[in-house]
Amino acid sequence: MDPTPQSHPILNYVLSRLPSLPAVRTPRSPRERDLEQPSPRTPSGAAEIDLVGRMPGLRHPSVLSAMTRAVADVASARDAINLLGPRPDHEQVDASRELLLLADAGDKADADAEDKAKELDEEKLAASREVVRLDEEHEAYGALLRDAEEKLEHVYRMAMHGRDIKEAGGGDAKGEEGSGAVDEEVVRVLKDAEEGKVVERVNLADRQLRLLPEPVGRIRSLLALDVSRNQLKDVPDAIGGLEHLEELRLASNDLVSLPDSIGLLSNLKILDVSGNRLRVLPDTISKCRSLVELDASYNALAYLPTGIGHELVHLQTLRVHLNKLRSLPSSVCEMRSLRLLDAHFNELHGLPAAIGQLSALETLDLSSNFSDMRDLPPSFGDLAGLRELDLSNNQIRALPDCFGRLGKLERLRLDQNPLAVPPPEVVADGVVAVNEYMARRWAEAVAEEEQRRASAAAVAESPRVSTPREWLTRSVSSLSTWAVKVVGQDKVDEEDEFLQQQF
């Protein structure tokens, strides 16, 4: 019974990288593995490639080693359960339980049940006990797998945010002490606020906090609140009462949603909700009109609010990398102050048609959208202020000719693309060569367009082209005129007089 890529993708990935060792000599004793040296082999299969696409840090040796240590008990339990054999089917388990219940009825008053129990074969009873025990061990192993998958997610988030990976397991005595310290700190902060003291900044990061009390929302003077790297599962609606709050940091918790009341934070400038389990952002986030920086990376976002860009006109930094975004809403193009957009490691199929309206954009990372990102819109060339661009690890075959207008581009990554335009030899020479090549293509495209328009205008102004019938009529008329001139007017006059006499 091994963890499956569908139910336990991370655990399956980690355990598959453990080194293979010879079969054990003693039955029912787990194999000893070198857990410090997991194999960093290349991902194989669609499931592993997809997983590494969403969690690229899995390929880092230190992260993989830490994860292996975190699930060492699973590795041992897996070997033991494999030695025990497959899990019995439920019918066999039910029959064994019924047989054991009948045997246990021997001490009851029912004489018939007692007689039947005495007649039972001891060998059958032993086999039934073994079946039930095996089923219970498989059930316990399944629970162990589920817990291990959650633990690995926690280890990964801690590693990606610079935490000491060895502390990521949690659940030890030190963690329990931390919970007590958090309670005391929260009480102290709330007491200071109730006594009328001005509380402007509260830092409760790295304290194993599981709950953010609602009274925190009544600290009107609060300007900055940091509860990063805790175990929060939700944020109280009362957070909307912090009308003067400018910084809210909720990174690396277990949040699955944000309250709609977050839209009441009209003075909020920095919001960090990275490293959680968010699937959506509330539509009300657009009401945080003062936002300058929004970090929603390392989540499970499938889309962004449709109108997110209409009111966040002051936003300068938007980080949404390592999510599951398939597209960006067109309203993003209204973020005229945006200077950095990081959307790498998503599932983007392209960019909004009006992306060129982001005239202030300086840094754009669209890397590792893999087979989904294939081309860039024609307005891409309007990003005149772009200085850094990463398009690596996509399926882009040709840069648009308008790319030649990006005159300020200083850093460019195009590797891991099947590029034909510009050709590989140009790409290999660096950003300057690419700029010059695409600038020439742009100039040629402009010249061709001007020539086409000039030709079209000339055709419109030139005499209308004759049809064959019109040409023949004009030719006959010209021939008649020529004949008159050649034969002479006298001849024509004589013929006319002759005709008149006949009449």
Tab-separated table of C-alpha atoms in Angstrom, residues 29-418:
chain	number	residue	atom	x	y	z
A	29	SER	CA	11.649	-5.161	10.324
A	30	PRO	CA	11.781	-1.899	8.350
A	31	ARG	CA	14.654	-1.228	6.006
A	32	GLU	CA	17.317	1.205	7.027
A	33	ARG	CA	17.695	4.040	4.555
A	34	ASP	CA	20.135	6.871	4.114
A	35	LEU	CA	17.565	9.612	4.630
A	36	GLU	CA	20.156	12.350	4.201
A	37	GLN	CA	20.783	11.503	0.550
A	38	PRO	CA	17.488	11.313	-1.355
A	39	SER	CA	17.770	11.059	-5.114
A	40	PRO	CA	17.179	14.399	-6.907
A	41	ARG	CA	16.331	12.671	-10.193
A	42	THR	CA	14.356	14.422	-12.905
A	43	PRO	CA	10.544	14.310	-12.462
A	44	SER	CA	8.906	11.583	-14.511
A	45	GLY	CA	5.282	11.289	-15.443
A	46	ALA	CA	2.612	13.952	-15.825
A	47	ALA	CA	1.726	13.982	-12.116
A	48	GLU	CA	5.311	14.667	-10.981
A	49	ILE	CA	5.897	17.285	-13.667
A	50	ASP	CA	2.719	19.078	-12.640
A	51	LEU	CA	3.676	18.910	-8.954
A	52	VAL	CA	7.172	20.307	-9.530
A	53	GLY	CA	5.634	22.986	-11.721
A	54	ARG	CA	3.541	24.135	-8.777
A	55	MET	CA	6.248	23.561	-6.148
A	56	PRO	CA	9.648	24.063	-7.824
A	57	GLY	CA	11.476	24.048	-4.495
A	58	LEU	CA	10.955	20.281	-4.335
A	59	ARG	CA	13.989	19.862	-6.570
A	60	HIS	CA	16.281	21.682	-4.162
A	61	PRO	CA	18.433	19.077	-2.342
A	62	SER	CA	18.102	20.709	1.105
A	63	VAL	CA	14.320	20.930	0.845
A	64	LEU	CA	14.029	17.330	-0.346
A	65	SER	CA	16.356	16.148	2.425
A	66	ALA	CA	14.342	17.999	5.078
A	67	MET	CA	11.120	16.535	3.755
A	68	THR	CA	12.611	13.054	3.826
A	69	ARG	CA	13.569	13.477	7.475
A	70	ALA	CA	10.081	14.763	8.258
A	71	VAL	CA	8.477	11.546	6.963
A	72	ALA	CA	11.075	9.013	8.102
A	73	ASP	CA	8.376	7.208	10.088
A	74	VAL	CA	6.303	6.844	6.926
A	75	ALA	CA	9.225	5.248	5.078
A	76	SER	CA	9.612	2.681	7.837
A	77	ALA	CA	5.886	2.081	8.141
A	78	ARG	CA	5.608	1.599	4.386
A	79	ASP	CA	8.234	-1.127	4.429
A	80	ALA	CA	6.538	-2.815	7.358
A	81	ILE	CA	3.074	-2.676	5.781
A	82	ASN	CA	4.432	-4.053	2.515
A	83	LEU	CA	5.900	-7.010	4.407
A	84	LEU	CA	2.544	-7.629	6.056
A	85	GLY	CA	0.834	-7.882	2.701
A	86	PRO	CA	-2.154	-6.242	1.024
A	87	ARG	CA	-5.155	-5.023	2.963
A	88	PRO	CA	-7.947	-7.637	3.227
A	89	ASP	CA	-11.248	-6.793	1.555
A	90	HIS	CA	-14.113	-5.523	3.690
A	91	GLU	CA	-16.167	-8.703	3.358
A	92	GLN	CA	-13.319	-10.774	4.760
A	93	VAL	CA	-12.847	-8.310	7.605
A	94	ASP	CA	-16.566	-8.302	8.438
A	95	ALA	CA	-16.670	-12.108	8.478
A	96	SER	CA	-13.633	-12.235	10.779
A	97	ARG	CA	-15.118	-9.675	13.156
A	98	GLU	CA	-18.382	-11.625	13.272
A	99	LEU	CA	-16.514	-14.835	14.053
A	100	LEU	CA	-14.560	-13.175	16.872
A	101	LEU	CA	-17.738	-11.682	18.313
A	102	LEU	CA	-19.315	-15.138	18.319
A	103	ALA	CA	-16.282	-16.527	20.117
A	104	ASP	CA	-16.418	-13.780	22.728
A	105	ALA	CA	-20.030	-14.694	23.434
A	106	GLY	CA	-18.873	-17.785	25.377
A	107	ASP	CA	-19.044	-16.002	28.721
A	108	LYS	CA	-22.682	-14.962	28.234
A	109	ALA	CA	-25.792	-16.654	29.517
A	110	ASP	CA	-26.902	-17.769	26.108
A	111	ALA	CA	-26.145	-21.504	26.152
A	112	ASP	CA	-26.508	-21.920	22.414
A	113	ALA	CA	-23.966	-19.166	21.729
A	114	GLU	CA	-21.604	-20.692	24.252
A	115	ASP	CA	-21.804	-24.136	22.625
A	116	LYS	CA	-21.183	-22.652	19.189
A	117	ALA	CA	-18.211	-20.695	20.471
A	118	LYS	CA	-16.613	-23.801	21.980
A	119	GLU	CA	-16.948	-25.613	18.691
A	120	LEU	CA	-15.026	-22.957	16.763
A	121	ASP	CA	-11.661	-24.010	15.434
A	122	GLU	CA	-8.866	-22.204	17.263
A	123	GLU	CA	-6.946	-21.986	14.008
A	124	LYS	CA	-9.819	-20.106	12.374
A	125	LEU	CA	-9.992	-17.749	15.344
A	126	ALA	CA	-6.281	-17.022	15.063
A	127	ALA	CA	-6.644	-16.344	11.338
A	128	SER	CA	-9.574	-14.024	12.001
A	129	ARG	CA	-7.604	-12.087	14.604
A	130	GLU	CA	-4.763	-11.708	12.107
A	131	VAL	CA	-7.151	-10.382	9.426
A	132	VAL	CA	-8.622	-7.799	11.808
A	133	ARG	CA	-5.177	-6.776	13.048
A	134	LEU	CA	-3.924	-6.363	9.479
A	135	ASP	CA	-6.941	-4.235	8.588
A	136	GLU	CA	-6.389	-2.017	11.628
A	137	GLU	CA	-2.707	-1.575	10.756
A	138	HIS	CA	-3.595	-0.568	7.207
A	139	GLU	CA	-6.134	1.917	8.574
A	140	ALA	CA	-3.535	3.404	10.909
A	141	TYR	CA	-1.070	3.576	8.029
A	142	GLY	CA	-3.617	5.469	5.906
A	143	ALA	CA	-4.036	8.025	8.699
A	144	LEU	CA	-0.249	8.312	8.908
A	145	LEU	CA	-0.088	9.082	5.174
A	146	ARG	CA	-2.677	11.850	5.477
A	147	ASP	CA	-0.851	13.440	8.401
A	148	ALA	CA	2.472	13.179	6.548
A	149	GLU	CA	1.075	14.955	3.469
A	150	GLU	CA	-0.044	17.890	5.636
A	151	LYS	CA	3.318	17.953	7.392
A	152	LEU	CA	5.175	18.084	4.059
A	153	GLU	CA	3.073	21.028	2.898
A	154	HIS	CA	4.018	22.832	6.104
A	155	VAL	CA	7.708	21.986	5.687
A	156	TYR	CA	7.668	23.282	2.114
A	157	ARG	CA	6.029	26.589	3.029
A	158	MET	CA	8.533	27.152	5.809
A	159	ALA	CA	11.442	26.375	3.493
A	160	MET	CA	10.204	28.736	0.787
A	161	HIS	CA	9.933	31.583	3.280
A	162	GLY	CA	13.360	31.208	4.792
A	163	ARG	CA	12.373	29.433	8.021
A	164	ASP	CA	14.667	26.896	9.642
A	165	ILE	CA	13.348	23.710	8.076
A	166	LYS	CA	14.147	21.648	11.156
A	167	GLU	CA	11.546	23.611	13.104
A	168	ALA	CA	8.832	23.053	10.555
A	169	GLY	CA	7.556	19.805	12.006
A	170	GLY	CA	6.048	21.536	15.039
A	171	GLY	CA	4.128	19.791	17.738
A	172	ASP	CA	6.982	19.552	20.251
A	173	ALA	CA	7.254	20.939	23.749
A	174	LYS	CA	8.836	24.103	22.458
A	175	GLY	CA	5.837	24.698	20.232
A	176	GLU	CA	3.501	24.327	23.207
A	177	GLU	CA	5.500	26.863	25.161
A	178	GLY	CA	5.258	29.185	22.169
A	179	SER	CA	1.472	28.957	22.275
A	180	GLY	CA	1.489	30.122	25.879
A	181	ALA	CA	3.781	33.008	25.019
A	182	VAL	CA	1.436	34.043	22.233
A	183	ASP	CA	-1.530	34.157	24.581
A	184	GLU	CA	0.371	36.377	26.988
A	185	GLU	CA	1.519	38.672	24.184
A	186	VAL	CA	-2.002	39.056	22.820
A	187	VAL	CA	-3.339	39.791	26.286
A	188	ARG	CA	-0.644	42.405	26.815
A	189	VAL	CA	-1.384	44.125	23.503
A	190	LEU	CA	-5.130	44.206	24.154
A	191	LYS	CA	-4.601	45.459	27.710
A	192	ASP	CA	-2.406	48.312	26.489
A	193	ALA	CA	-5.064	49.301	23.980
A	194	GLU	CA	-7.840	49.186	26.577
A	195	GLU	CA	-5.802	51.391	28.919
A	196	GLY	CA	-5.669	54.067	26.254
A	197	LYS	CA	-2.064	53.525	25.189
A	198	VAL	CA	-1.299	54.222	21.539
A	199	VAL	CA	-0.542	50.891	19.846
A	200	GLU	CA	0.676	51.419	16.292
A	201	ARG	CA	2.648	48.263	15.477
A	202	VAL	CA	1.985	44.685	16.594
A	203	ASN	CA	4.335	41.843	15.625
A	204	LEU	CA	3.034	38.359	16.423
A	205	ALA	CA	4.999	36.460	13.761
A	206	ASP	CA	6.456	32.991	14.471
A	207	ARG	CA	4.443	32.376	17.638
A	208	GLN	CA	2.365	29.275	16.802
A	209	LEU	CA	-0.749	31.460	16.985
A	210	ARG	CA	-3.921	29.544	16.128
A	211	LEU	CA	-6.456	32.297	16.723
A	212	LEU	CA	-6.517	36.029	16.145
A	213	PRO	CA	-8.943	37.457	18.753
A	214	GLU	CA	-11.680	39.758	17.484
A	215	PRO	CA	-10.789	42.525	19.998
A	216	VAL	CA	-7.694	43.148	17.881
A	217	GLY	CA	-10.068	44.791	15.405
A	218	ARG	CA	-10.816	47.475	18.002
A	219	ILE	CA	-7.275	48.826	18.215
A	220	ARG	CA	-8.071	51.905	16.145
A	221	SER	CA	-4.543	53.331	16.319
A	222	LEU	CA	-2.950	50.249	14.727
A	223	LEU	CA	-0.855	50.973	11.633
A	224	ALA	CA	0.926	47.635	11.120
A	225	LEU	CA	-0.058	44.080	12.050
A	226	ASP	CA	2.204	41.098	11.369
A	227	VAL	CA	0.901	37.602	12.160
A	228	SER	CA	3.011	35.768	9.578
A	229	ARG	CA	4.204	32.181	9.983
A	230	ASN	CA	1.580	31.061	12.459
A	231	GLN	CA	-1.242	28.508	12.280
A	232	LEU	CA	-4.202	30.789	11.619
A	233	LYS	CA	-7.075	29.159	9.774
A	234	ASP	CA	-9.190	32.293	9.452
A	235	VAL	CA	-9.165	36.030	10.005
A	236	PRO	CA	-12.016	37.557	12.023
A	237	ASP	CA	-14.414	39.980	10.340
A	238	ALA	CA	-13.460	42.482	13.027
A	239	ILE	CA	-10.234	43.113	11.090
A	240	GLY	CA	-12.247	45.586	9.043
A	241	GLY	CA	-12.364	47.887	12.064
A	242	LEU	CA	-8.676	48.785	11.748
A	243	GLU	CA	-9.482	51.863	9.732
A	244	HIS	CA	-5.951	53.316	9.940
A	245	LEU	CA	-4.093	50.068	9.166
A	246	GLU	CA	-1.410	50.458	6.498
A	247	GLU	CA	0.381	47.068	6.658
A	248	LEU	CA	-1.207	43.650	7.086
A	249	ARG	CA	1.013	40.578	6.873
A	250	LEU	CA	-0.702	37.174	6.975
A	251	ALA	CA	1.922	35.094	5.153
A	252	SER	CA	2.548	31.396	5.836
A	253	ASN	CA	-0.582	30.440	7.718
A	254	ASP	CA	-3.385	27.970	6.941
A	255	LEU	CA	-5.893	30.487	5.587
A	256	VAL	CA	-8.394	29.185	3.057
A	257	SER	CA	-10.260	32.487	2.694
A	258	LEU	CA	-10.182	36.161	3.629
A	259	PRO	CA	-13.143	38.040	5.119
A	260	ASP	CA	-15.095	40.456	2.928
A	261	SER	CA	-14.525	43.081	5.607
A	262	ILE	CA	-10.951	43.411	4.380
A	263	GLY	CA	-12.364	45.821	1.813
A	264	LEU	CA	-12.964	48.315	4.641
A	265	LEU	CA	-9.219	48.844	5.053
A	266	SER	CA	-9.176	51.891	2.803
A	267	ASN	CA	-5.748	53.043	4.072
A	268	LEU	CA	-4.041	49.668	3.579
A	269	LYS	CA	-0.850	49.974	1.528
A	270	ILE	CA	0.806	46.557	1.963
A	271	LEU	CA	-1.055	43.225	2.027
A	272	ASP	CA	0.875	39.939	2.183
A	273	VAL	CA	-1.220	36.756	2.102
A	274	SER	CA	1.398	34.521	0.489
A	275	GLY	CA	2.006	30.930	1.511
A	276	ASN	CA	-1.567	30.045	2.451
A	277	ARG	CA	-4.272	27.868	0.896
A	278	LEU	CA	-6.380	30.594	-0.668
A	279	ARG	CA	-8.449	29.568	-3.679
A	280	VAL	CA	-9.993	32.989	-4.261
A	281	LEU	CA	-9.509	36.566	-3.174
A	282	PRO	CA	-12.637	38.430	-2.069
A	283	ASP	CA	-14.054	40.882	-4.599
A	284	THR	CA	-13.962	43.538	-1.892
A	285	ILE	CA	-10.187	43.612	-2.073
A	286	SER	CA	-10.674	46.099	-4.908
A	287	LYS	CA	-11.938	48.566	-2.294
A	288	CYS	CA	-8.479	48.763	-0.723
A	289	ARG	CA	-7.774	51.722	-2.971
A	290	SER	CA	-4.545	52.733	-1.223
A	291	LEU	CA	-2.813	49.392	-1.886
A	292	VAL	CA	0.722	49.776	-3.199
A	293	GLU	CA	1.899	46.173	-2.757
A	294	LEU	CA	-0.111	42.934	-2.956
A	295	ASP	CA	1.518	39.523	-2.504
A	296	ALA	CA	-0.800	36.553	-3.048
A	297	SER	CA	1.876	34.079	-4.184
A	298	TYR	CA	2.174	30.431	-3.056
A	299	ASN	CA	-1.572	29.804	-2.902
A	300	ALA	CA	-4.111	27.892	-4.994
A	301	LEU	CA	-5.763	30.828	-6.765
A	302	ALA	CA	-7.600	29.810	-9.923
A	303	TYR	CA	-8.516	33.385	-10.849
A	304	LEU	CA	-8.328	36.983	-9.647
A	305	PRO	CA	-11.382	39.169	-8.961
A	306	THR	CA	-12.766	40.480	-12.242
A	307	GLY	CA	-12.647	44.144	-11.254
A	308	ILE	CA	-9.427	44.058	-9.264
A	309	GLY	CA	-7.703	46.627	-11.461
A	310	HIS	CA	-10.460	49.216	-11.735
A	311	GLU	CA	-9.869	50.726	-8.288
A	312	LEU	CA	-6.341	49.604	-7.367
A	313	VAL	CA	-4.903	52.451	-9.402
A	314	HIS	CA	-2.018	53.024	-6.965
A	315	LEU	CA	-0.780	49.419	-6.944
A	316	GLN	CA	2.910	49.186	-7.854
A	317	THR	CA	3.752	45.556	-7.028
A	318	LEU	CA	1.586	42.522	-7.781
A	319	ARG	CA	2.923	39.054	-6.954
A	320	VAL	CA	0.691	36.126	-7.897
A	321	HIS	CA	3.304	33.493	-8.764
A	322	LEU	CA	2.940	29.819	-7.857
A	323	ASN	CA	-0.809	29.675	-8.186
A	324	LYS	CA	-3.163	28.057	-10.709
A	325	LEU	CA	-4.137	31.136	-12.698
A	326	ARG	CA	-5.230	30.404	-16.258
A	327	SER	CA	-5.709	34.061	-17.177
A	328	LEU	CA	-5.406	37.577	-15.844
A	329	PRO	CA	-8.556	39.734	-15.817
A	330	SER	CA	-8.597	42.548	-18.353
A	331	SER	CA	-8.999	45.043	-15.506
A	332	VAL	CA	-5.341	44.435	-14.614
A	333	CYS	CA	-4.544	46.669	-17.583
A	334	GLU	CA	-6.031	49.587	-15.637
A	335	MET	CA	-3.254	49.439	-13.022
A	336	ARG	CA	-1.394	52.333	-14.566
A	337	SER	CA	1.004	52.622	-11.579
A	338	LEU	CA	2.080	48.955	-11.712
A	339	ARG	CA	5.851	48.584	-11.858
A	340	LEU	CA	6.315	44.871	-11.066
A	341	LEU	CA	4.118	41.956	-12.119
A	342	ASP	CA	5.232	38.440	-11.162
A	343	ALA	CA	3.017	35.662	-12.511
A	344	HIS	CA	5.511	32.836	-13.013
A	345	PHE	CA	4.592	29.189	-12.328
A	346	ASN	CA	0.921	29.460	-13.214
A	347	GLU	CA	-1.173	28.098	-16.075
A	348	LEU	CA	-1.542	31.321	-18.059
A	349	HIS	CA	-2.769	30.868	-21.633
A	350	GLY	CA	-1.840	34.407	-22.581
A	351	LEU	CA	-2.118	38.050	-21.566
A	352	PRO	CA	-4.990	40.541	-21.811
A	353	ALA	CA	-5.105	42.258	-25.192
A	354	ALA	CA	-4.609	45.699	-23.618
A	355	ILE	CA	-1.556	44.747	-21.549
A	356	GLY	CA	0.373	47.512	-23.301
A	357	GLN	CA	-1.522	50.095	-21.243
A	358	LEU	CA	0.771	49.310	-18.290
A	359	SER	CA	3.140	52.076	-19.321
A	360	ALA	CA	4.872	52.195	-15.907
A	361	LEU	CA	5.702	48.465	-15.869
A	362	GLU	CA	9.424	47.824	-15.421
A	363	THR	CA	9.633	44.154	-14.358
A	364	LEU	CA	7.528	41.328	-15.790
A	365	ASP	CA	7.987	37.630	-14.978
A	366	LEU	CA	5.890	35.192	-17.018
A	367	SER	CA	8.276	32.256	-16.825
A	368	SER	CA	7.282	28.623	-16.328
A	369	ASN	CA	3.736	28.742	-17.551
A	370	PHE	CA	4.908	25.771	-19.604
A	371	SER	CA	2.732	24.566	-22.486
A	372	ASP	CA	0.007	27.121	-21.781
A	373	MET	CA	1.895	30.329	-22.686
A	374	ARG	CA	2.339	30.372	-26.478
A	375	ASP	CA	2.261	33.964	-27.699
A	376	LEU	CA	2.185	37.646	-26.749
A	377	PRO	CA	-0.470	40.180	-27.794
A	378	PRO	CA	0.300	42.937	-30.358
A	379	SER	CA	0.069	45.623	-27.658
A	380	PHE	CA	3.086	44.102	-25.886
A	381	GLY	CA	5.334	46.560	-27.702
A	382	ASP	CA	3.627	49.442	-25.905
A	383	LEU	CA	5.363	48.476	-22.626
A	384	ALA	CA	7.914	51.168	-23.328
A	385	GLY	CA	9.260	51.298	-19.763
A	386	LEU	CA	9.976	47.559	-19.482
A	387	ARG	CA	13.512	46.849	-18.224
A	388	GLU	CA	13.383	43.210	-17.024
A	389	LEU	CA	11.459	40.431	-18.767
A	390	ASP	CA	11.453	36.686	-18.095
A	391	LEU	CA	9.662	34.491	-20.644
A	392	SER	CA	11.658	31.325	-20.015
A	393	ASN	CA	10.168	27.840	-19.876
A	394	ASN	CA	7.122	28.460	-22.049
A	395	GLN	CA	6.021	27.454	-25.550
A	396	ILE	CA	6.587	30.752	-27.365
A	397	ARG	CA	7.632	30.189	-30.984
A	398	ALA	CA	7.923	33.776	-32.163
A	399	LEU	CA	8.164	37.169	-30.544
A	400	PRO	CA	5.823	39.711	-32.127
A	401	ASP	CA	7.447	42.328	-34.374
A	402	CYS	CA	6.320	45.031	-31.932
A	403	PHE	CA	8.855	43.559	-29.491
A	404	GLY	CA	11.396	45.736	-31.292
A	405	ARG	CA	9.877	48.808	-29.651
A	406	LEU	CA	11.042	47.766	-26.146
A	407	GLY	CA	14.058	50.045	-26.265
A	408	LYS	CA	14.708	50.123	-22.495
A	409	LEU	CA	14.942	46.357	-22.067
A	410	GLU	CA	18.083	45.464	-20.076
A	411	ARG	CA	17.492	41.893	-18.887
A	412	LEU	CA	15.782	39.199	-20.934
A	413	ARG	CA	15.337	35.442	-20.494
A	414	LEU	CA	14.015	33.372	-23.378
A	415	ASP	CA	15.515	29.941	-22.665
A	416	GLN	CA	13.375	26.795	-22.754
A	417	ASN	CA	11.166	28.075	-25.574
A	418	PRO	CA	10.883	26.636	-29.116
